[in-house]
Amino acid sequence: MLARPRPRLQLTRSLRDHVAYRYLSSAPAITSGSGDVLGRRVDKKRLVILGSGWAGYPLARKVDKKHYDVTVISDSPNFNFTPLLASTSVGTLEFNNAVESVRALPHVNYHQAWVDRIDFASKTLACQPTLRYASRQPHQQDDALSYNTVKREELQDERLPVFTMEYDILVVAVGAYSATFGIPGVKENAHFLKNVNDARAIRARILECFEIAAMPGLSDEERKRVLSFVVVGGGPTGVEWAAELHDLVSSDIPRYYPSLVPLISITLYDVAPHILGNFDSSLQAYAEKKFARDNIRIRGRRTVEKVEPGWITIKEEGRIPFGLCVWSTGLAVNPLVAAIKEIPKGQKGATLLTDERLRALDASTDNKPMRDVYAIGDCAGVAGGPVLPATAQVAQQKALHLAKELNRAAKSGDAYQPVPFEFKNRGSLAYIGGWQALVDRTSAASGLKGGNAGRMAWLIWRSAYFTMSVSVRNKILIPTYWFLNWILGRDISRF
Amino acid sequence: MLARPRPRLQLTRSLRDHVAYRYLSSAPAITSGSGDVLGRRVDKKRLVILGSGWAGYPLARKVDKKHYDVTVISDSPNFNFTPLLASTSVGTLEFNNAVESVRALPHVNYHQAWVDRIDFASKTLACQPTLRYASRQPHQQDDALSYNTVKREELQDERLPVFTMEYDILVVAVGAYSATFGIPGVKENAHFLKNVNDARAIRARILECFEIAAMPGLSDEERKRVLSFVVVGGGPTGVEWAAELHDLVSSDIPRYYPSLVPLISITLYDVAPHILGNFDSSLQAYAEKKFARDNIRIRGRRTVEKVEPGWITIKEEGRIPFGLCVWSTGLAVNPLVAAIKEIPKGQKGATLLTDERLRALDASTDNKPMRDVYAIGDCAGVAGGPVLPATAQVAQQKALHLAKELNRAAKSGDAYQPVPFEFKNRGSLAYIGGWQALVDRTSAASGLKGGNAGRMAWLIWRSAYFTMSVSVRNKILIPTYWFLNWILGRDISRF
């Protein structure tokens, strides 16, 4: 046991604890998972949440821990604040601005693991920890090109043992994977933008491309190859990333690599004829005009055939070189969802079907809802209801609805009157570069309708995501970095 | 060519440029390496600096670019502010606080490469870029345990071609490697703390150890194994790291993992009987007493025999388990230094010998100084002078001295009167945890002499490193993070 802080520090520590624990509601979390809260044994339902994304994290945060013993199981230790990932991937914000630690949620247990199997009858989960017991650290000083060549089989005996966990209530919120449509080489040679690790890899690679292009002895043709930035997918993620990259390339790169600026290209490919398919057509046109002015090439109606290291093959154009390829073409089925046979599936088998109270249906009882299993987020859909897009907005609304219902059910007891979930379209936002954004509220459920593009929409975009940021730390850091990077330029250090 | 910002943005951009370029002296850098400054062809000496550490970076920063065409060649794109690495490795500060991008130095060319060979006769360098042409991105979503198993040989054809570079003046400031004394398994299983990548790996592993220990189904013995933190080396780096870890473990860990606190151990091993060998013995005793109170075990007179995944074998104690082992036992010869035959070497062949003007000696001319080759930092020593410690302080003083001399030589022309280098001991600093530090000025060249330990020394420690921080960005961010992390606790997100 390590010594506790000495008395002379008591004053400052008390102050800090006072501020941090009382007002910021970051009281100690419980790691035991035994319902042993603050030393007092209580009788609470064990609520297990699978996943820590836009569905799992808000639910874990908002559900009442006085009534539920909450455990999150996720192979990511973080909630990724996805709308800011594109910003972090070019240095408009820092990585920690787009991340919240699940472990830091007060009174929530967390285990970093996959769920291999759900036994709905005995209400138990088989979980495989995704951490290794011993660390292996490849040192880079001898050979910057060397890699950790440990084979997967060698790691088997370092894996932590599978553990089982019982639940009273289960919420499946495992989300979806990135779609590659079976196109060869995508996983190996393109970058996704789903989490902060992806964003970090992208930022390092962008800056690496410029360092490569600045090497002596290359032809301009070779420099152009490595400064060719390719985006596949014209949805909000692909568009926002292209826009953020253009911001970096027009504001900061000229300062550090002036002679390389004429060699840069940004190209966006999509199978659809237009970008931002879910937006109003006038806003689509606005974005396309803005991109054209910025020399971001939009290539619609294109089919990708394969991706090799440094080369992408487009059916209509042939083999195109790239320094970095970002891939964002929608979602694929989560393997856990594919493995669950007890719950009927929605379109293409990608979603678990629920009733309008978000309870998973039971295939063995003629699709009656299960009593204590819920499914929310990208991996879930309401049977018979409209097919909602797999967005953060839908996931979060379902999570907050479920938290509210679970809290009401616990408080009201037998008097509980369930309220069905109803999606309220709040509109869509997309950043398009140069302090401009799109706000599409043409299908909004309430408030001002219509679309908005430009500087005012950008203010709405920034305000919305600032408001949605979670921790006090990020409420302070996000505007700090916005300001610092505006006044000083983006940080181009790479590590 | 991408479109330049549109006129409507001119006002804000002008303001930013005004602030950033004029007052913060971050004017555009030149990438061509051709002496083509601001479009004007000038006749300047080509100064090539090998290395971007405490010797190379301050020299590149301070040498007058009106007189020298400066190129830095280093396999690290960053200057690592080493005294703050221990802080970043536990989250007292963020990683970018301890890093400055070499590329961001105004009017300095930079290439990320190793120097394979120096031809002193023709004044040319053969440089191997340490970047790969194509990117390969291992995606983690399918298997969090999978690794990039690309073999080194497969990368050969992706390497960028070797380039040659001519110099008029060469400064060798490549530093040293971490010593492992040939002990098996150190490189593979222990973590060094030499740069920001090391710090990031350590921080991730510390938090991972706690997540592992929080897994269900482990025995307390197994939890203790993974919560055993081992430091090898009782110099300032090892001591400061143990102190920072203890701060994390006593201030923040109890909030997130209260039940694990009694299972944590921190142990420091050294061959010497006491830690901080270069400090005054009263300060050593103070630090050892503080560590004893904090339950940081100091084990002197110990010999490490080998390091395996999760286990370290100490001759006197047997096989000890660990979750994380940090290794900081001094320096080993840089391979470039070992390869240079033209310059005589100091003790153990680890340093290139120079005269007191820091000019490298020429073995072929009976150790007369070379005209245009200098050696500074950990890889250099003054022949016949006192053997100075391989510290940041010595490296920086040599760099600033050389910058001054080069600037004077360029300005004075034939009237230049060389001034020999003289080391001015400014004293030593070490953080020992709990807002306490040591200041040892018993051998100081001027000013107050004597030692100081405790809170006031800590204030000196923080002020010194805040003052030494380089960029405006870090001058703002470092106090911001010190304050935020004091009031909110350290950020435990891990990615």
PDB file of C-alpha atoms in Angstrom, chain A residues 180 183-192 307-310 322, chain B residues 134-139 142 148 150:
ATOM      1  CA  THR A 180     -15.447  -2.325 -47.296  1.00  0.00           C
ATOM      2  CA  ILE A 183     -13.023  -4.677 -51.974  1.00  0.00           C
ATOM      3  CA  PRO A 184      -9.494  -6.081 -51.711  1.00  0.00           C
ATOM      4  CA  GLY A 185      -6.844  -4.082 -49.872  1.00  0.00           C
ATOM      5  CA  VAL A 186      -9.109  -1.551 -48.167  1.00  0.00           C
ATOM      6  CA  LYS A 187      -8.380  -2.704 -44.617  1.00  0.00           C
ATOM      7  CA  GLU A 188      -4.661  -2.967 -45.239  1.00  0.00           C
ATOM      8  CA  ASN A 189      -4.046   0.214 -47.204  1.00  0.00           C
ATOM      9  CA  ALA A 190      -6.780   2.739 -46.448  1.00  0.00           C
ATOM     10  CA  HIS A 191      -7.544   4.562 -43.205  1.00  0.00           C
ATOM     11  CA  PHE A 192     -10.952   4.520 -41.545  1.00  0.00           C
ATOM     12  CA  VAL A 307      -6.587  -0.610 -53.017  1.00  0.00           C
ATOM     13  CA  GLU A 308      -2.858  -1.405 -52.998  1.00  0.00           C
ATOM     14  CA  PRO A 309      -0.074   0.320 -51.056  1.00  0.00           C
ATOM     15  CA  GLY A 310      -0.051   3.807 -52.573  1.00  0.00           C
ATOM     16  CA  PHE A 322      -2.157   8.330 -53.350  1.00  0.00           C
TER      17      PHE A 322
ATOM     18  CA  ALA B 134       3.389   4.070 -48.979  1.00  0.00           C
ATOM     19  CA  SER B 135       1.450   3.871 -45.749  1.00  0.00           C
ATOM     20  CA  ARG B 136       0.229   0.643 -44.274  1.00  0.00           C
ATOM     21  CA  GLN B 137      -2.386   1.027 -41.648  1.00  0.00           C
ATOM     22  CA  PRO B 138      -3.246  -1.955 -39.503  1.00  0.00           C
ATOM     23  CA  HIS B 139      -6.883  -1.663 -38.511  1.00  0.00           C
ATOM     24  CA  ASP B 142     -11.307  -6.958 -36.226  1.00  0.00           C
ATOM     25  CA  ASN B 148       1.242  -5.382 -38.261  1.00  0.00           C
ATOM     26  CA  VAL B 150       4.930  -6.788 -42.289  1.00  0.00           C
TER      27      VAL B 150
END
